[in-house]
PDB file of C-alpha atoms and ligand atoms in Angstrom:
ATOM      1  CA  MET W1035     168.466  79.782 116.296  1.00  0.00           C
ATOM      2  CA  LEU W1036     169.770  80.957 112.924  1.00  0.00           C
ATOM      3  CA  THR W1037     171.348  78.591 110.409  1.00  0.00           C
ATOM      4  CA  SER W1038     175.112  78.612 110.963  1.00  0.00           C
ATOM      5  CA  ILE W1039     177.262  80.991 108.927  1.00  0.00           C
ATOM      6  CA  GLU W1040     180.331  78.893 109.716  1.00  0.00           C
ATOM      7  CA  GLY W1041     182.835  79.055 106.873  1.00  0.00           C
ATOM      8  CA  LYS W1042     181.120  81.994 105.133  1.00  0.00           C
ATOM      9  CA  SER W1043     183.452  84.668 103.737  1.00  0.00           C
ATOM     10  CA  VAL W1044     182.840  88.118 105.208  1.00  0.00           C
ATOM     11  CA  ILE W1045     184.319  91.616 104.826  1.00  0.00           C
ATOM     12  CA  VAL W1046     183.748  94.268 107.490  1.00  0.00           C
ATOM     13  CA  THR W1047     184.919  97.772 106.610  1.00  0.00           C
ATOM     14  CA  GLY W1048     185.882  99.900 109.581  1.00  0.00           C
ATOM     15  CA  GLY W1049     186.532  96.611 111.356  1.00  0.00           C
ATOM     16  CA  SER W1050     189.556  97.807 113.336  1.00  0.00           C
ATOM     17  CA  LYS W1051     187.464  99.741 115.852  1.00  0.00           C
ATOM     18  CA  GLY W1052     184.050 100.328 117.341  1.00  0.00           C
ATOM     19  CA  ILE W1053     180.962  98.937 115.652  1.00  0.00           C
ATOM     20  CA  GLY W1054     182.939  97.313 112.823  1.00  0.00           C
ATOM     21  CA  ARG W1055     185.090  95.474 115.291  1.00  0.00           C
ATOM     22  CA  GLY W1056     181.915  94.370 117.082  1.00  0.00           C
ATOM     23  CA  ILE W1057     180.388  93.093 113.826  1.00  0.00           C
ATOM     24  CA  ALA W1058     183.629  91.255 112.986  1.00  0.00           C
ATOM     25  CA  SER W1059     183.709  89.672 116.466  1.00  0.00           C
ATOM     26  CA  VAL W1060     180.122  88.444 116.182  1.00  0.00           C
ATOM     27  CA  PHE W1061     180.711  86.895 112.731  1.00  0.00           C
ATOM     28  CA  ALA W1062     184.092  85.399 113.720  1.00  0.00           C
ATOM     29  CA  ALA W1063     182.540  83.874 116.845  1.00  0.00           C
ATOM     30  CA  GLN W1064     180.049  82.098 114.548  1.00  0.00           C
ATOM     31  CA  GLY W1065     182.927  80.545 112.584  1.00  0.00           C
ATOM     32  CA  ALA W1066     182.946  82.872 109.566  1.00  0.00           C
ATOM     33  CA  LYS W1067     186.137  83.841 107.712  1.00  0.00           C
ATOM     34  CA  VAL W1068     186.464  87.570 108.276  1.00  0.00           C
ATOM     35  CA  THR W1069     188.524  90.324 106.644  1.00  0.00           C
ATOM     36  CA  ILE W1070     188.519  93.621 108.508  1.00  0.00           C
ATOM     37  CA  ALA W1071     189.386  96.716 106.460  1.00  0.00           C
ATOM     38  CA  ALA W1072     190.449 100.241 107.429  1.00  0.00           C
ATOM     39  CA  ARG W1073     193.267 102.721 106.716  1.00  0.00           C
ATOM     40  CA  ASN W1074     195.519 102.353 109.762  1.00  0.00           C
ATOM     41  CA  GLU W1075     197.498  99.107 109.467  1.00  0.00           C
ATOM     42  CA  ALA W1076     198.714  99.039 113.064  1.00  0.00           C
ATOM     43  CA  ASP W1077     195.115  99.227 114.360  1.00  0.00           C
ATOM     44  CA  LEU W1078     194.056  96.500 111.913  1.00  0.00           C
ATOM     45  CA  GLN W1079     196.911  94.221 112.957  1.00  0.00           C
ATOM     46  CA  LYS W1080     196.025  94.681 116.623  1.00  0.00           C
ATOM     47  CA  ALA W1081     192.306  94.044 116.090  1.00  0.00           C
ATOM     48  CA  ALA W1082     192.904  90.997 113.867  1.00  0.00           C
ATOM     49  CA  ALA W1083     195.163  89.520 116.556  1.00  0.00           C
ATOM     50  CA  GLU W1084     192.707  90.256 119.366  1.00  0.00           C
ATOM     51  CA  ILE W1085     189.470  89.036 117.763  1.00  0.00           C
ATOM     52  CA  SER W1086     189.300  85.280 118.239  1.00  0.00           C
ATOM     53  CA  GLY W1087     188.571  83.273 115.106  1.00  0.00           C
ATOM     54  CA  ASP W1088     189.594  83.235 111.452  1.00  0.00           C
ATOM     55  CA  VAL W1089     190.353  86.941 110.995  1.00  0.00           C
ATOM     56  CA  ARG W1090     192.678  88.750 108.561  1.00  0.00           C
ATOM     57  CA  TYR W1091     192.917  92.344 107.433  1.00  0.00           C
ATOM     58  CA  GLY W1092     193.140  94.511 104.324  1.00  0.00           C
ATOM     59  CA  VAL W1093     194.373  98.095 104.339  1.00  0.00           C
ATOM     60  CA  CYS W1094     191.845 100.192 102.440  1.00  0.00           C
ATOM     61  CA  ASP W1095     190.443 103.703 102.074  1.00  0.00           C
ATOM     62  CA  VAL W1096     186.733 103.128 101.476  1.00  0.00           C
ATOM     63  CA  SER W1097     186.373 106.433  99.628  1.00  0.00           C
ATOM     64  CA  ASP W1098     188.819 105.341  96.899  1.00  0.00           C
ATOM     65  CA  TRP W1099     187.704 102.959  94.151  1.00  0.00           C
ATOM     66  CA  ASP W1100     191.100 101.342  93.404  1.00  0.00           C
ATOM     67  CA  SER W1101     191.683 100.789  97.105  1.00  0.00           C
ATOM     68  CA  VAL W1102     188.232  99.228  97.683  1.00  0.00           C
ATOM     69  CA  LYS W1103     188.464  96.983  94.624  1.00  0.00           C
ATOM     70  CA  ALA W1104     191.952  95.728  95.578  1.00  0.00           C
ATOM     71  CA  MET W1105     190.827  95.008  99.147  1.00  0.00           C
ATOM     72  CA  VAL W1106     187.636  93.198  98.096  1.00  0.00           C
ATOM     73  CA  ASP W1107     189.410  91.107  95.434  1.00  0.00           C
ATOM     74  CA  GLY W1108     192.206  90.286  97.904  1.00  0.00           C
ATOM     75  CA  ALA W1109     189.768  89.215 100.616  1.00  0.00           C
ATOM     76  CA  ALA W1110     187.795  87.047  98.177  1.00  0.00           C
ATOM     77  CA  GLU W1111     190.982  85.363  97.014  1.00  0.00           C
ATOM     78  CA  ALA W1112     192.250  84.765 100.559  1.00  0.00           C
ATOM     79  CA  GLN W1113     188.874  83.449 101.775  1.00  0.00           C
ATOM     80  CA  GLY W1114     187.892  81.383  98.743  1.00  0.00           C
ATOM     81  CA  GLY W1115     185.116  83.702  97.524  1.00  0.00           C
ATOM     82  CA  LEU W1116     182.836  86.251  99.102  1.00  0.00           C
ATOM     83  CA  ASP W1117     179.447  85.835 100.779  1.00  0.00           C
ATOM     84  CA  ILE W1118     178.826  88.921 102.931  1.00  0.00           C
ATOM     85  CA  MET W1119     179.895  92.584 102.775  1.00  0.00           C
ATOM     86  CA  CYS W1120     179.340  94.702 105.893  1.00  0.00           C
ATOM     87  CA  ALA W1121     179.948  98.246 104.644  1.00  0.00           C
ATOM     88  CA  ASN W1122     180.341  99.928 107.986  1.00  0.00           C
ATOM     89  CA  ALA W1123     183.285 102.369 107.921  1.00  0.00           C
ATOM     90  CA  GLY W1124     182.266 105.935 108.585  1.00  0.00           C
ATOM     91  CA  ALA W1125     183.355 109.247 110.061  1.00  0.00           C
ATOM     92  CA  PHE W1126     181.434 111.809 112.096  1.00  0.00           C
ATOM     93  CA  PRO W1127     183.297 115.111 112.540  1.00  0.00           C
ATOM     94  CA  GLN W1128     181.008 117.612 114.243  1.00  0.00           C
ATOM     95  CA  THR W1129     180.923 121.084 112.671  1.00  0.00           C
ATOM     96  CA  LYS W1130     178.021 123.508 112.365  1.00  0.00           C
ATOM     97  CA  ILE W1131     177.027 124.582 108.837  1.00  0.00           C
ATOM     98  CA  VAL W1132     178.140 128.159 109.448  1.00  0.00           C
ATOM     99  CA  ASP W1133     181.686 126.996 110.244  1.00  0.00           C
ATOM    100  CA  MET W1134     181.939 124.076 107.808  1.00  0.00           C
ATOM    101  CA  ASP W1135     184.479 124.118 105.018  1.00  0.00           C
ATOM    102  CA  PRO W1136     183.012 122.626 101.814  1.00  0.00           C
ATOM    103  CA  ALA W1137     185.936 120.178 101.753  1.00  0.00           C
ATOM    104  CA  GLU W1138     184.754 118.717 105.071  1.00  0.00           C
ATOM    105  CA  TRP W1139     181.289 118.156 103.583  1.00  0.00           C
ATOM    106  CA  ASP W1140     182.822 116.366 100.581  1.00  0.00           C
ATOM    107  CA  GLY W1141     185.079 114.254 102.804  1.00  0.00           C
ATOM    108  CA  VAL W1142     182.197 112.996 104.955  1.00  0.00           C
ATOM    109  CA  MET W1143     180.128 112.204 101.858  1.00  0.00           C
ATOM    110  CA  ALA W1144     183.035 110.264 100.374  1.00  0.00           C
ATOM    111  CA  THR W1145     183.746 108.238 103.509  1.00  0.00           C
ATOM    112  CA  ASN W1146     180.122 107.512 104.415  1.00  0.00           C
ATOM    113  CA  LEU W1147     178.106 107.502 101.183  1.00  0.00           C
ATOM    114  CA  ARG W1148     180.400 107.092  98.170  1.00  0.00           C
ATOM    115  CA  SER W1149     181.928 104.171 100.078  1.00  0.00           C
ATOM    116  CA  SER W1150     178.577 102.332 100.134  1.00  0.00           C
ATOM    117  CA  PHE W1151     178.408 102.505  96.339  1.00  0.00           C
ATOM    118  CA  LEU W1152     182.079 101.513  95.929  1.00  0.00           C
ATOM    119  CA  CYS W1153     181.816  98.545  98.314  1.00  0.00           C
ATOM    120  CA  VAL W1154     178.690  97.218  96.597  1.00  0.00           C
ATOM    121  CA  LYS W1155     180.169  97.721  93.130  1.00  0.00           C
ATOM    122  CA  ALA W1156     183.376  95.879  94.054  1.00  0.00           C
ATOM    123  CA  CYS W1157     181.423  92.911  95.440  1.00  0.00           C
ATOM    124  CA  ILE W1158     179.112  92.375  92.456  1.00  0.00           C
ATOM    125  CA  PRO W1159     181.507  90.200  90.399  1.00  0.00           C
ATOM    126  CA  HIS W1160     182.070  87.973  93.442  1.00  0.00           C
ATOM    127  CA  PHE W1161     178.364  87.652  94.259  1.00  0.00           C
ATOM    128  CA  GLU W1162     177.638  86.955  90.598  1.00  0.00           C
ATOM    129  CA  LYS W1163     180.251  84.178  90.641  1.00  0.00           C
ATOM    130  CA  ALA W1164     178.825  82.730  93.876  1.00  0.00           C
ATOM    131  CA  GLY W1165     175.227  83.031  92.641  1.00  0.00           C
ATOM    132  CA  LYS W1166     174.264  84.822  95.866  1.00  0.00           C
ATOM    133  CA  GLY W1167     175.370  87.471  98.319  1.00  0.00           C
ATOM    134  CA  ARG W1168     174.508  89.712 101.240  1.00  0.00           C
ATOM    135  CA  VAL W1169     175.256  93.384 101.942  1.00  0.00           C
ATOM    136  CA  VAL W1170     174.660  95.065 105.287  1.00  0.00           C
ATOM    137  CA  LEU W1171     175.147  98.839 105.479  1.00  0.00           C
ATOM    138  CA  THR W1172     175.715 100.688 108.740  1.00  0.00           C
ATOM    139  CA  SER W1173     173.558 103.807 108.504  1.00  0.00           C
ATOM    140  CA  SER W1174     172.390 105.725 111.598  1.00  0.00           C
ATOM    141  CA  ILE W1175     169.322 107.201 113.252  1.00  0.00           C
ATOM    142  CA  THR W1176     171.040 110.591 112.721  1.00  0.00           C
ATOM    143  CA  GLY W1177     169.875 111.872 109.354  1.00  0.00           C
ATOM    144  CA  PRO W1178     167.130 109.418 108.416  1.00  0.00           C
ATOM    145  CA  VAL W1179     165.190 109.983 111.677  1.00  0.00           C
ATOM    146  CA  THR W1180     166.847 112.594 113.911  1.00  0.00           C
ATOM    147  CA  GLY W1181     169.079 115.654 113.705  1.00  0.00           C
ATOM    148  CA  PHE W1182     171.945 116.929 115.832  1.00  0.00           C
ATOM    149  CA  PRO W1183     173.764 120.284 115.526  1.00  0.00           C
ATOM    150  CA  GLY W1184     177.091 119.798 113.750  1.00  0.00           C
ATOM    151  CA  TRP W1185     176.034 116.717 111.848  1.00  0.00           C
ATOM    152  CA  SER W1186     174.306 118.118 108.750  1.00  0.00           C
ATOM    153  CA  HIS W1187     176.843 116.427 106.450  1.00  0.00           C
ATOM    154  CA  TYR W1188     176.873 113.240 108.491  1.00  0.00           C
ATOM    155  CA  GLY W1189     173.058 113.083 108.629  1.00  0.00           C
ATOM    156  CA  ALA W1190     172.791 113.708 104.896  1.00  0.00           C
ATOM    157  CA  SER W1191     175.287 110.926 104.181  1.00  0.00           C
ATOM    158  CA  LYS W1192     173.452 108.459 106.439  1.00  0.00           C
ATOM    159  CA  ALA W1193     170.053 109.290 104.893  1.00  0.00           C
ATOM    160  CA  GLY W1194     171.732 109.030 101.491  1.00  0.00           C
ATOM    161  CA  GLN W1195     172.771 105.462 102.271  1.00  0.00           C
ATOM    162  CA  LEU W1196     169.092 104.552 102.671  1.00  0.00           C
ATOM    163  CA  GLY W1197     168.260 106.195  99.353  1.00  0.00           C
ATOM    164  CA  PHE W1198     171.036 104.201  97.705  1.00  0.00           C
ATOM    165  CA  LEU W1199     169.736 101.048  99.402  1.00  0.00           C
ATOM    166  CA  LYS W1200     166.376 101.030  97.627  1.00  0.00           C
ATOM    167  CA  THR W1201     167.688 101.026  94.081  1.00  0.00           C
ATOM    168  CA  ALA W1202     170.658  98.828  95.015  1.00  0.00           C
ATOM    169  CA  ALA W1203     168.187  96.230  96.347  1.00  0.00           C
ATOM    170  CA  MET W1204     166.483  96.137  92.957  1.00  0.00           C
ATOM    171  CA  GLU W1205     169.726  95.920  90.974  1.00  0.00           C
ATOM    172  CA  LEU W1206     171.323  93.332  93.293  1.00  0.00           C
ATOM    173  CA  SER W1207     168.307  91.024  93.118  1.00  0.00           C
ATOM    174  CA  ARG W1208     169.645  90.010  89.708  1.00  0.00           C
ATOM    175  CA  TYR W1209     172.613  88.460  91.548  1.00  0.00           C
ATOM    176  CA  ASN W1210     170.409  86.785  94.167  1.00  0.00           C
ATOM    177  CA  THR W1211     171.850  89.281  96.640  1.00  0.00           C
ATOM    178  CA  THR W1212     170.090  91.188  99.402  1.00  0.00           C
ATOM    179  CA  ILE W1213     171.068  94.548 100.859  1.00  0.00           C
ATOM    180  CA  ASN W1214     169.754  95.964 104.118  1.00  0.00           C
ATOM    181  CA  ALA W1215     170.820  98.572 106.644  1.00  0.00           C
ATOM    182  CA  VAL W1216     171.247  98.743 110.399  1.00  0.00           C
ATOM    183  CA  MET W1217     170.514 102.160 111.919  1.00  0.00           C
ATOM    184  CA  PRO W1218     172.350 102.384 115.243  1.00  0.00           C
ATOM    185  CA  GLY W1219     171.471 104.856 117.944  1.00  0.00           C
ATOM    186  CA  ASN W1220     174.293 105.804 120.294  1.00  0.00           C
ATOM    187  CA  ILE W1221     176.698 102.889 120.523  1.00  0.00           C
ATOM    188  CA  TYR W1222     179.666 102.919 122.895  1.00  0.00           C
ATOM    189  CA  THR W1223     182.732 103.095 120.608  1.00  0.00           C
ATOM    190  CA  GLU W1224     186.124 104.797 120.425  1.00  0.00           C
ATOM    191  CA  GLY W1225     184.618 107.309 117.987  1.00  0.00           C
ATOM    192  CA  LEU W1226     181.785 108.173 120.378  1.00  0.00           C
ATOM    193  CA  GLN W1227     184.146 108.353 123.367  1.00  0.00           C
ATOM    194  CA  ASP W1228     185.958 111.168 121.536  1.00  0.00           C
ATOM    195  CA  LEU W1229     182.779 113.271 121.900  1.00  0.00           C
ATOM    196  CA  GLY W1230     183.345 113.418 125.688  1.00  0.00           C
ATOM    197  CA  GLN W1231     181.807 112.041 128.892  1.00  0.00           C
ATOM    198  CA  GLU W1232     179.156 114.778 129.082  1.00  0.00           C
ATOM    199  CA  TYR W1233     177.830 113.765 125.646  1.00  0.00           C
ATOM    200  CA  LEU W1234     177.795 110.086 126.652  1.00  0.00           C
ATOM    201  CA  ASP W1235     175.977 110.764 129.953  1.00  0.00           C
ATOM    202  CA  THR W1236     173.376 113.048 128.339  1.00  0.00           C
ATOM    203  CA  MET W1237     172.713 110.501 125.621  1.00  0.00           C
ATOM    204  CA  ALA W1238     172.324 107.595 128.057  1.00  0.00           C
ATOM    205  CA  ALA W1239     169.767 109.646 130.033  1.00  0.00           C
ATOM    206  CA  SER W1240     167.698 110.240 126.880  1.00  0.00           C
ATOM    207  CA  ILE W1241     167.437 106.540 125.979  1.00  0.00           C
ATOM    208  CA  PRO W1242     164.462 104.546 127.403  1.00  0.00           C
ATOM    209  CA  LEU W1243     166.714 101.525 128.071  1.00  0.00           C
ATOM    210  CA  LYS W1244     169.034 103.983 129.944  1.00  0.00           C
ATOM    211  CA  ARG W1245     172.294 102.849 128.397  1.00  0.00           C
ATOM    212  CA  LEU W1246     174.308 103.285 125.262  1.00  0.00           C
ATOM    213  CA  GLY W1247     174.293 100.303 122.928  1.00  0.00           C
ATOM    214  CA  ALA W1248     177.124  97.764 122.761  1.00  0.00           C
ATOM    215  CA  VAL W1249     178.906  97.106 119.474  1.00  0.00           C
ATOM    216  CA  GLU W1250     177.647  93.520 119.595  1.00  0.00           C
ATOM    217  CA  ASP W1251     174.050  94.836 119.511  1.00  0.00           C
ATOM    218  CA  ILE W1252     174.782  96.057 115.981  1.00  0.00           C
ATOM    219  CA  GLY W1253     176.766  92.909 115.138  1.00  0.00           C
ATOM    220  CA  ASN W1254     173.766  90.748 116.036  1.00  0.00           C
ATOM    221  CA  ALA W1255     171.442  92.784 113.785  1.00  0.00           C
ATOM    222  CA  ALA W1256     173.970  92.499 110.938  1.00  0.00           C
ATOM    223  CA  LEU W1257     174.216  88.757 111.565  1.00  0.00           C
ATOM    224  CA  PHE W1258     170.447  88.441 111.187  1.00  0.00           C
ATOM    225  CA  PHE W1259     170.441  90.291 107.844  1.00  0.00           C
ATOM    226  CA  ALA W1260     173.306  88.034 106.688  1.00  0.00           C
ATOM    227  CA  SER W1261     171.518  84.846 107.753  1.00  0.00           C
ATOM    228  CA  ASP W1262     169.676  82.377 105.524  1.00  0.00           C
ATOM    229  CA  GLU W1263     166.533  83.173 107.525  1.00  0.00           C
ATOM    230  CA  ALA W1264     166.625  86.808 106.305  1.00  0.00           C
ATOM    231  CA  GLY W1265     166.898  85.717 102.669  1.00  0.00           C
ATOM    232  CA  TYR W1266     163.553  87.260 101.640  1.00  0.00           C
ATOM    233  CA  ILE W1267     164.273  90.664 103.233  1.00  0.00           C
ATOM    234  CA  THR W1268     165.903  93.295 101.024  1.00  0.00           C
ATOM    235  CA  GLY W1269     165.994  97.084 100.749  1.00  0.00           C
ATOM    236  CA  GLN W1270     164.996  97.411 104.419  1.00  0.00           C
ATOM    237  CA  GLN W1271     166.408  98.992 107.531  1.00  0.00           C
ATOM    238  CA  ILE W1272     166.206  98.311 111.247  1.00  0.00           C
ATOM    239  CA  VAL W1273     166.707 100.797 114.089  1.00  0.00           C
ATOM    240  CA  VAL W1274     168.845  99.465 116.971  1.00  0.00           C
ATOM    241  CA  ASP W1275     168.798 102.274 119.547  1.00  0.00           C
ATOM    242  CA  GLY W1276     167.395 101.167 122.919  1.00  0.00           C
ATOM    243  CA  GLY W1277     164.219 103.104 122.093  1.00  0.00           C
ATOM    244  CA  GLN W1278     166.029 106.433 121.726  1.00  0.00           C
ATOM    245  CA  ILE W1279     163.856 107.803 118.924  1.00  0.00           C
ATOM    246  CA  ILE W1280     160.554 107.021 120.675  1.00  0.00           C
ATOM    247  CA  PRO W1281     160.073 109.704 123.398  1.00  0.00           C
ATOM    248  CA  GLU W1282     158.026 112.679 122.172  1.00  0.00           C
ATOM    249  CA  SER W1283     159.531 115.106 124.691  1.00  0.00           C
ATOM    250  CA  LEU W1284     161.816 115.469 127.716  1.00  0.00           C
ATOM    251  CA  GLU W1285     158.732 115.006 129.918  1.00  0.00           C
ATOM    252  CA  ALA W1286     158.016 111.677 128.239  1.00  0.00           C
ATOM    253  CA  ILE W1287     161.416 110.285 129.192  1.00  0.00           C
ATOM    254  CA  GLU W1288     161.180 111.722 132.737  1.00  0.00           C
ATOM    255  CA  GLU W1289     157.820 109.922 133.207  1.00  0.00           C
ATOM    256  CA  ILE W1290     159.489 106.493 132.993  1.00  0.00           C
TER     257      ILE W1290
HETATM  258  P1  NAP S2253     184.880 104.517 114.990  1.00  0.00           P
HETATM  259  O1  NAP S2253     184.975 103.893 116.343  1.00  0.00           O
HETATM  260  O2  NAP S2253     185.421 105.901 114.794  1.00  0.00           O
HETATM  261  O3  NAP S2253     185.545 103.543 113.922  1.00  0.00           O
HETATM  262  C1  NAP S2253     185.537 103.908 112.572  1.00  0.00           C
HETATM  263  C2  NAP S2253     186.164 102.800 111.744  1.00  0.00           C
HETATM  264  O4  NAP S2253     186.068 103.158 110.353  1.00  0.00           O
HETATM  265  C3  NAP S2253     187.634 102.620 112.044  1.00  0.00           C
HETATM  266  O5  NAP S2253     187.991 101.273 111.852  1.00  0.00           O
HETATM  267  C4  NAP S2253     188.299 103.495 110.981  1.00  0.00           C
HETATM  268  O6  NAP S2253     189.638 103.085 110.765  1.00  0.00           O
HETATM  269  C5  NAP S2253     187.374 103.208 109.794  1.00  0.00           C
HETATM  270  N1  NAP S2253     187.411 104.251 108.770  1.00  0.00           N
HETATM  271  C6  NAP S2253     187.137 105.579 108.886  1.00  0.00           C
HETATM  272  N2  NAP S2253     187.329 106.196 107.709  1.00  0.00           N
HETATM  273  C7  NAP S2253     187.732 105.244 106.823  1.00  0.00           C
HETATM  274  C8  NAP S2253     188.106 105.260 105.458  1.00  0.00           C
HETATM  275  N3  NAP S2253     188.108 106.388 104.726  1.00  0.00           N
HETATM  276  N4  NAP S2253     188.469 104.090 104.869  1.00  0.00           N
HETATM  277  C9  NAP S2253     188.471 102.932 105.583  1.00  0.00           C
HETATM  278  N5  NAP S2253     188.135 102.859 106.873  1.00  0.00           N
HETATM  279  C10 NAP S2253     187.774 104.003 107.489  1.00  0.00           C
HETATM  280  O7  NAP S2253     183.363 104.610 114.498  1.00  0.00           O
HETATM  281  P2  NAP S2253     182.065 103.802 114.980  1.00  0.00           P
HETATM  282  O8  NAP S2253     181.435 104.590 116.058  1.00  0.00           O
HETATM  283  O9  NAP S2253     182.375 102.375 115.201  1.00  0.00           O
HETATM  284  O10 NAP S2253     181.154 103.965 113.665  1.00  0.00           O
HETATM  285  C11 NAP S2253     181.112 102.937 112.677  1.00  0.00           C
HETATM  286  C12 NAP S2253     179.915 103.165 111.783  1.00  0.00           C
HETATM  287  O11 NAP S2253     178.744 103.201 112.578  1.00  0.00           O
HETATM  288  C13 NAP S2253     179.948 104.501 111.023  1.00  0.00           C
HETATM  289  O12 NAP S2253     179.415 104.318 109.728  1.00  0.00           O
HETATM  290  C14 NAP S2253     179.040 105.383 111.837  1.00  0.00           C
HETATM  291  O13 NAP S2253     178.450 106.386 111.064  1.00  0.00           O
HETATM  292  C15 NAP S2253     178.009 104.380 112.312  1.00  0.00           C
HETATM  293  N6  NAP S2253     177.290 104.785 113.514  1.00  0.00           N
HETATM  294  C16 NAP S2253     177.916 104.865 114.711  1.00  0.00           C
HETATM  295  C17 NAP S2253     177.186 105.212 115.827  1.00  0.00           C
HETATM  296  C18 NAP S2253     177.784 105.232 117.207  1.00  0.00           C
HETATM  297  O14 NAP S2253     177.075 105.554 118.166  1.00  0.00           O
HETATM  298  N7  NAP S2253     179.047 104.908 117.389  1.00  0.00           N
HETATM  299  C19 NAP S2253     175.826 105.544 115.707  1.00  0.00           C
HETATM  300  C20 NAP S2253     175.223 105.469 114.460  1.00  0.00           C
HETATM  301  C21 NAP S2253     175.961 105.080 113.365  1.00  0.00           C
HETATM  302  P3  NAP S2253     190.778 104.053 110.130  1.00  0.00           P
HETATM  303  O15 NAP S2253     190.605 105.404 110.783  1.00  0.00           O
HETATM  304  O16 NAP S2253     192.067 103.388 110.441  1.00  0.00           O
HETATM  305  O17 NAP S2253     190.509 104.091 108.655  1.00  0.00           O
END
């Protein structure tokens, strides 16, 4: 049993859908004050109304500094300070290198990697004021561990988050703040559903636990990193993938 995070002030970017919504639900269920952030206000409104607990929203483009800073400052003011930032928003368009427009590469880097830097930077004054803080990044197995055709930009951005993490952990220690990353495998979300049933079925068959992950599986890992009990862990990452990266070959998975 982890020490309660009841009353803690939390931001979850990308909290209107998928994994972010799952993280927000897990924290809200534990009694935290949660701000979910994304670009589409209608989706945010709907999610904030549907997640039970103390949940509000902030419209924000995580790739834009002014937008991130305004959202973070607004959430801290509304929630009486800031304890935990879950920098989760991300995008995963699938385009092979040969067909990729350089602008698409830049867009994915901005949404997935620049956003990690912007979210951390915006939180520092609040963590400094509080004398402590927690950051949890949502990275991926794709990039740091695995590859998939069409996701060169995505994989690079997700590996880049882990590179950012190491130095950020050192710099944030000055503010008594930890930063860690969750690396999801294939988690059942709206974004993943867009890739089609065939993709979902093939993926489930390649996972030792024989199912896609649930968004709460990632929320629970984020909750651990945000807990008092994880206070001496920083600059680290955990894979949450049902064992997906373990099999050495197709034969290995068929042997089960
Ligand atoms: P999703 O269902 O597509 O949801 C993405 C969320 O991010 C939405 O709330 C979206 O809202 C928000 N978002 C996207 N671009 C944004 C921007 N520029 N500014 C602010 N918010 C933005 O995606 P998901 O599957 O939950 O993925 C969430 C995170 O998990 C991503 O970082 C992804 O890389 C990572 N991940 C997912 C999986 C998986 O299997 N699903 C696996 C590994 C890692 P708006 O569009 O309204 O802005």
